[in-house]
XYZ file of C-alpha atoms in Angstrom:
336
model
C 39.365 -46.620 -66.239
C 38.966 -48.990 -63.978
C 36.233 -50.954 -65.598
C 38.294 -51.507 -68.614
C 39.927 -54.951 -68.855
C 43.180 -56.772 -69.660
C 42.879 -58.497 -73.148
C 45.080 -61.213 -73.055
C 46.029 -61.900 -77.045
C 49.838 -62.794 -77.525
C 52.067 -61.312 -79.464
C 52.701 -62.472 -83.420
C 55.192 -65.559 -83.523
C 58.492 -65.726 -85.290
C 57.552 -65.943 -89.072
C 54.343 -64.126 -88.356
C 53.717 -60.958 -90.337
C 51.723 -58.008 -89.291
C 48.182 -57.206 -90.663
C 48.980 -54.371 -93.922
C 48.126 -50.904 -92.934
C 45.053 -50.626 -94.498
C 43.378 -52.820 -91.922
C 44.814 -50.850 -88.837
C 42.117 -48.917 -88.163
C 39.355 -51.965 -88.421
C 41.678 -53.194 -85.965
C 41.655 -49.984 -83.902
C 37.651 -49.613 -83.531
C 37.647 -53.375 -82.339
C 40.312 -53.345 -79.737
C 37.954 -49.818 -78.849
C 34.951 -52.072 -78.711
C 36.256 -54.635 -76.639
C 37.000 -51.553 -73.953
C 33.418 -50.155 -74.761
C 35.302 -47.310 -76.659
C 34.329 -47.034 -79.850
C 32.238 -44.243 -79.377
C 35.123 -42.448 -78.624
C 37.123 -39.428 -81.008
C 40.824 -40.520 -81.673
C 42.821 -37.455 -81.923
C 45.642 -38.779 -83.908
C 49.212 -37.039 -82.133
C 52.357 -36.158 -83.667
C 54.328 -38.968 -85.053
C 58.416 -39.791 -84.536
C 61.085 -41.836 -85.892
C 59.400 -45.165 -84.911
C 56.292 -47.158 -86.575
C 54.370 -46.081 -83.317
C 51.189 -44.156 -83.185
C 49.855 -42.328 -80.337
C 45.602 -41.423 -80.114
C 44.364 -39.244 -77.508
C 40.614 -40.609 -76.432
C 38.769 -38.291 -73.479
C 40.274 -39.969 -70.759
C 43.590 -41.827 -71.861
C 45.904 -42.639 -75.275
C 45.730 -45.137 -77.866
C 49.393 -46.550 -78.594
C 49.469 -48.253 -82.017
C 52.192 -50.208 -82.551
C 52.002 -52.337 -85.184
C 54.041 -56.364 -84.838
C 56.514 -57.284 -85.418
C 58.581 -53.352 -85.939
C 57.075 -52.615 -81.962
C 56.972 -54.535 -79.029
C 53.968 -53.883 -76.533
C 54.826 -56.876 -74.219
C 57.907 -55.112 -73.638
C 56.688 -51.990 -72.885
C 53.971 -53.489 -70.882
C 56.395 -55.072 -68.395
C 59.380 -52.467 -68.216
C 56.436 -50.000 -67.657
C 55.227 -52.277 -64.570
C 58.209 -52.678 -63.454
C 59.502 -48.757 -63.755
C 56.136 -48.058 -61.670
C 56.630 -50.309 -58.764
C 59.984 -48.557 -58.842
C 57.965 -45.316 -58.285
C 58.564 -43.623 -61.492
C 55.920 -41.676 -63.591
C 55.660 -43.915 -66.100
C 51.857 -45.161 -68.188
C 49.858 -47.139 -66.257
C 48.671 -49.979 -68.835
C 44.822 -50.269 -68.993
C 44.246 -52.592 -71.728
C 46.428 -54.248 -73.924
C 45.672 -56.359 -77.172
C 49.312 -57.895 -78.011
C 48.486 -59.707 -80.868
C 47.531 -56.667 -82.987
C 50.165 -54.346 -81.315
C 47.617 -52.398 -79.436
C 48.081 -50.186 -75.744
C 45.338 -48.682 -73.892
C 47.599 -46.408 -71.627
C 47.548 -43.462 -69.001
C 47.755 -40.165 -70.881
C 50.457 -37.789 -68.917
C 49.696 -34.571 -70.462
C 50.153 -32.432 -73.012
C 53.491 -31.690 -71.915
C 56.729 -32.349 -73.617
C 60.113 -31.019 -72.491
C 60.351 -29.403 -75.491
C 57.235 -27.609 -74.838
C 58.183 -26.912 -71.856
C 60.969 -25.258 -72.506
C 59.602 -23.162 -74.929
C 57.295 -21.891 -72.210
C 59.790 -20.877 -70.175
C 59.940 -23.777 -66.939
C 63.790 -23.720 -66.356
C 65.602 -26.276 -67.706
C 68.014 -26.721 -65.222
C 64.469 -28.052 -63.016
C 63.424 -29.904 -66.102
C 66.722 -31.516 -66.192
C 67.560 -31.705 -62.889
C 64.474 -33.624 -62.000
C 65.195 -36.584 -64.313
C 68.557 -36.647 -62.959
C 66.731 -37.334 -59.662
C 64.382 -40.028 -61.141
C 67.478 -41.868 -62.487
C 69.493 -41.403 -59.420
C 66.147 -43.218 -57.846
C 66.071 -45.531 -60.688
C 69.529 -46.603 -60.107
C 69.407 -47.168 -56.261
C 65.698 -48.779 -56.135
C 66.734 -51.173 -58.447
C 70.421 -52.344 -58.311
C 69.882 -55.838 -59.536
C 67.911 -57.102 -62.625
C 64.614 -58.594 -61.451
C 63.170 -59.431 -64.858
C 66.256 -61.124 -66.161
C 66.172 -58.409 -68.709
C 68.999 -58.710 -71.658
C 72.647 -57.375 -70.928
C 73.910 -54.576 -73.668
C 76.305 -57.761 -74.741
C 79.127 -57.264 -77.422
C 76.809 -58.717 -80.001
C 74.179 -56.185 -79.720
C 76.838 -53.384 -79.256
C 78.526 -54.501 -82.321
C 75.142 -54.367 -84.290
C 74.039 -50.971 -82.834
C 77.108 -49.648 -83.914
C 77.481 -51.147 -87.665
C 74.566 -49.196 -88.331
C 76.995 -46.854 -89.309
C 78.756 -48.838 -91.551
C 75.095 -50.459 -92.901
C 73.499 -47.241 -93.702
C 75.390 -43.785 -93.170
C 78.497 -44.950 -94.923
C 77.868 -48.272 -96.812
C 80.856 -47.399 -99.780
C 83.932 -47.682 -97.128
C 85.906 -50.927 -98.349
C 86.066 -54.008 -96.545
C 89.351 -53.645 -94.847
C 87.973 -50.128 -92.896
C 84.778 -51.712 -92.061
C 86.711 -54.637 -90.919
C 88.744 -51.978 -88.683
C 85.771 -50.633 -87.671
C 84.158 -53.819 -86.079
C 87.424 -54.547 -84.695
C 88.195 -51.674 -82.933
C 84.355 -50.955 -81.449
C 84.745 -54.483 -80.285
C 88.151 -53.936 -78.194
C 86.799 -50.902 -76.886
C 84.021 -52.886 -75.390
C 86.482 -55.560 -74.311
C 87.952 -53.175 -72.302
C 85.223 -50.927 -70.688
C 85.929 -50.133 -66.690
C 83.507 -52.166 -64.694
C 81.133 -49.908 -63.625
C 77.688 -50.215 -61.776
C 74.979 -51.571 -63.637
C 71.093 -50.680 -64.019
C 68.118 -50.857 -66.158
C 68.740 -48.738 -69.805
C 65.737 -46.946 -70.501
C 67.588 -46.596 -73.506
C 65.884 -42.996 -75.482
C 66.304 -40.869 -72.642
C 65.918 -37.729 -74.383
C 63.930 -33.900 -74.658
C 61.228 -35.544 -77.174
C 60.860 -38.394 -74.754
C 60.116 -36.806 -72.025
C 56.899 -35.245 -70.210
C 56.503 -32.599 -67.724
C 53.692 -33.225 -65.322
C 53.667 -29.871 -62.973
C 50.656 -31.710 -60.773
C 53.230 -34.285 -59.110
C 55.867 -33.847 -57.234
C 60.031 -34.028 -57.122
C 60.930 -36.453 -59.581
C 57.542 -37.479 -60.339
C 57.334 -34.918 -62.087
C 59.702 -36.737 -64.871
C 57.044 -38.546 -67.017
C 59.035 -41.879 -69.185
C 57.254 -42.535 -72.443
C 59.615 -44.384 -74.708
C 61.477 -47.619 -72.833
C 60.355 -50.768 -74.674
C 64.029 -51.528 -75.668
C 65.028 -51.367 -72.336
C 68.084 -53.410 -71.688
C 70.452 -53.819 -68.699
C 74.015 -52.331 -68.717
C 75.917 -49.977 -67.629
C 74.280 -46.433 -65.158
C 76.439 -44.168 -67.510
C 74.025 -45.158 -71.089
C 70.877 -43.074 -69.977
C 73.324 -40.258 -68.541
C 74.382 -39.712 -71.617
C 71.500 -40.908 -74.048
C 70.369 -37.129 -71.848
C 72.791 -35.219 -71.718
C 74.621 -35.417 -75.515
C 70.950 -35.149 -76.585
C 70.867 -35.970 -80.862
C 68.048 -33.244 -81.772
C 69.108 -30.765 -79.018
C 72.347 -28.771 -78.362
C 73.429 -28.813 -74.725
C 76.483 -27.219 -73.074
C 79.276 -29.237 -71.441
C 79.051 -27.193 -68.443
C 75.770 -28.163 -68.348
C 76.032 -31.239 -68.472
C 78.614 -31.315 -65.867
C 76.129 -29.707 -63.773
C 73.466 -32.479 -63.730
C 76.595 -35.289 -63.500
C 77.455 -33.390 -60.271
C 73.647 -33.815 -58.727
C 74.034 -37.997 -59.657
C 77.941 -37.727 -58.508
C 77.073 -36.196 -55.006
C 74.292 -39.200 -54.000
C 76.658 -41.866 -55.603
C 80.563 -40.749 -53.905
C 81.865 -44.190 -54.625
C 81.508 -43.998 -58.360
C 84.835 -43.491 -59.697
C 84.793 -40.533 -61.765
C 87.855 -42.184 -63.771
C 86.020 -44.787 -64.914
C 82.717 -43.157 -64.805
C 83.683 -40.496 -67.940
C 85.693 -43.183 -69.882
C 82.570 -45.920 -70.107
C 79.878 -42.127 -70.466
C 82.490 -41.450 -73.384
C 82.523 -44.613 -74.858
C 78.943 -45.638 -74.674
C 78.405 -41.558 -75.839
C 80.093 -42.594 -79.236
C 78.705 -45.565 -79.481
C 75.641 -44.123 -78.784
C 76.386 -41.605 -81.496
C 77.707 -43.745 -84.349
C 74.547 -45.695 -84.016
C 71.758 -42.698 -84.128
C 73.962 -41.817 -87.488
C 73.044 -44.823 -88.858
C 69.234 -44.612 -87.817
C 68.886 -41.240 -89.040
C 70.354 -42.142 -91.992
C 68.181 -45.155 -92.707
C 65.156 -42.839 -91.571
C 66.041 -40.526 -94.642
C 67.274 -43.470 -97.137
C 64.317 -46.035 -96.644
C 61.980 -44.099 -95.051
C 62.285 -40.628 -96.779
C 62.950 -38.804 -93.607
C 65.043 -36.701 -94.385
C 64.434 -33.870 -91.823
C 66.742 -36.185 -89.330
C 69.911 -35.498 -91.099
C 69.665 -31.982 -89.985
C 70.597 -33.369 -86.549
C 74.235 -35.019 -87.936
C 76.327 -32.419 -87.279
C 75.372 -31.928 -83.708
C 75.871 -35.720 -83.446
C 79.382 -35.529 -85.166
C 80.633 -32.819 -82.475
C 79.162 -35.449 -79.549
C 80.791 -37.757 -81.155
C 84.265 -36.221 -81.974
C 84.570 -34.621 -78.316
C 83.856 -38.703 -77.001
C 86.407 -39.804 -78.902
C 88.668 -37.071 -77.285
C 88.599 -39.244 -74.114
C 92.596 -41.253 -73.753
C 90.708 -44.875 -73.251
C 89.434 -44.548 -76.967
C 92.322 -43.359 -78.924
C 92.020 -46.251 -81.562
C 88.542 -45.725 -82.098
C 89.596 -41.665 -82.767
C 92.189 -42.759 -84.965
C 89.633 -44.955 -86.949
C 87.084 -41.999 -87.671
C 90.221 -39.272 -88.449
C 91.096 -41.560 -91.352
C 87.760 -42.876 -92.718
C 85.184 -40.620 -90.731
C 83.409 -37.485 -91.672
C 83.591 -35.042 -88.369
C 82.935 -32.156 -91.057
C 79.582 -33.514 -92.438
């Protein structure tokens, strides 16, 4: 891999559309060519939620991910940055920006899923990405990329896709409510530490790579939307897991490995901001899923809402979010 070289096309503009589908694989076999690939078999890999597409080649992956829906410069960068950090993360071998094209280190054919399935303890599996966030969190306490804050306005707009696409009939004065009362509950969020959000950290995006070592063994895949904001997001983007039912004892149990390294952390103000960005967290995956079934005919997703509503109703339990609970009791569905 080390013969293969950086391509240096930008990104499409503001205004710029991406080329239709039917060209993407033209596209493909010449970003190949470039790299001295296209001899190469593409063994196309299971798809998600996003426009993304993932091709294994002999010796690393083909991401696909077509402009403007994907954004390789920022996965580029975060993934730089996350590997100077000394997490396992895809090295970057080639990159064609303009076309939405990654030439990237393949970690294995390991998913946590997988893994669990064949029987590697989760509490390890778990445990270990615990450890690569606690190391996250103290190798990089201040934001050297000047990387966006998780503001009000994009907290607001994560959280009206509720509102946009899993209930669009409530009248104006509830979704009025609705915006109001997400937006005092941000207002008023304790002040605690701050770090890079890897933002999907989750069983399906997540590799187990037995070959490394400690934490290393915690393979990142999906962080392009990777924002900065509060340690607690990623916590809980894990542990109240949307497509996988986990235990509040368990839980607990990881939260005590990050609580024992970090003693300072208030635990007060710890569970009230892992509660509210937990709801907010879930309101907004409601509306994704949603628009994945609606627009995209997805609907497979929905099969996950009820898992989300019980996330999302024990959140709301927490006494700092009482007017958010109050909201969803009168206009929200917690039996869906």
């Amino acid at each position: 891999m080390e013969a293969m070289r950086m391509n240096a096309s930008l990104p499409l503009e503001a205004g710029q559309t991406a080329p239709c589908d039917d060209s993407r694989e033209s596209l493909r076999q010449t970003f190949l060519a470039g790299e001295g690939l296209d001899q190469e078999w593409l063994i196309p890999l299971p798809s998600d939620a996003s426009k993304r597409k993932y091709f294994r080649l002999s010796e690393a992956l083909l991401m696909d991910a077509p402009p403007p829906h994907e954004k390789t410069i920022s996965f580029q960068l975060i993934a730089d940055l996350l590997h100077e950090c000394g997490l396992s993360v895809p090295q970057i071998y080639a990159a064609d920006h303009a076309n939405g094209f990654l030439l990237i280190e393949d970690l294995g054919e390991l998913p946590y899923r997988k893994a669990i399935e064949e029987g590697i303890p989760e509490v390890l599996l778990y445990g270990e990405t615990i450890s690569a966030l606690i190391h996250l969190h103290q190798k990089l306490p201040d934001n050297p990329m000047g990387l966006p804050s998780y503001d009000l306005e994009l907290f607001l707009k994560n959280a009206c896709l509720y509102l946009e696409w899993y209930d669009p009939s409530l009248p104006e004065e509830a979704q009025a409510q609705f915006k109001e009362v997400w937006e005092e509950a941000y207002q008023n969020q304790p002040q605690i530490p701050t770090g890079l959000l890897l933002k999907d950290v989750m069983v399906d995006n997540l590799l187990w790579i037995p070959e490394r070592e400690g934490f290393k063994r915690c393979g990142f895949i999906d962080f392009q939307d990777g924002v900065w904001g509060p340690i607690s997001y990623d916590l809980v983007s894990l542990l109240e897991d949307s497509r996988r039912d986990l235990s509040p004892s368990f839980a607990q149990e990881m939260l005590d490995i990050y609580f024992k390294v970090f003693p300072d952390l208030s635990p007060d103000e710890f569970w009230a901001s892992y509660c509210l960005w937990g709801a907010q967290r879930s309101v907004r995956i409601l509306g994704v899923f949603a628009r994945l079934a609606k627009r995209d005919g997805k609907s497979h997703y929905m099969e996950h809402c009820p898992r989300i509503w019980k996330y999302l109703q024990r959140d709301l339990a927490h006494p700092h979010l009482q007017d958010l609970k109050k909201w969803f009791e009168c206009y929200g569905k917690f039996n869906d």
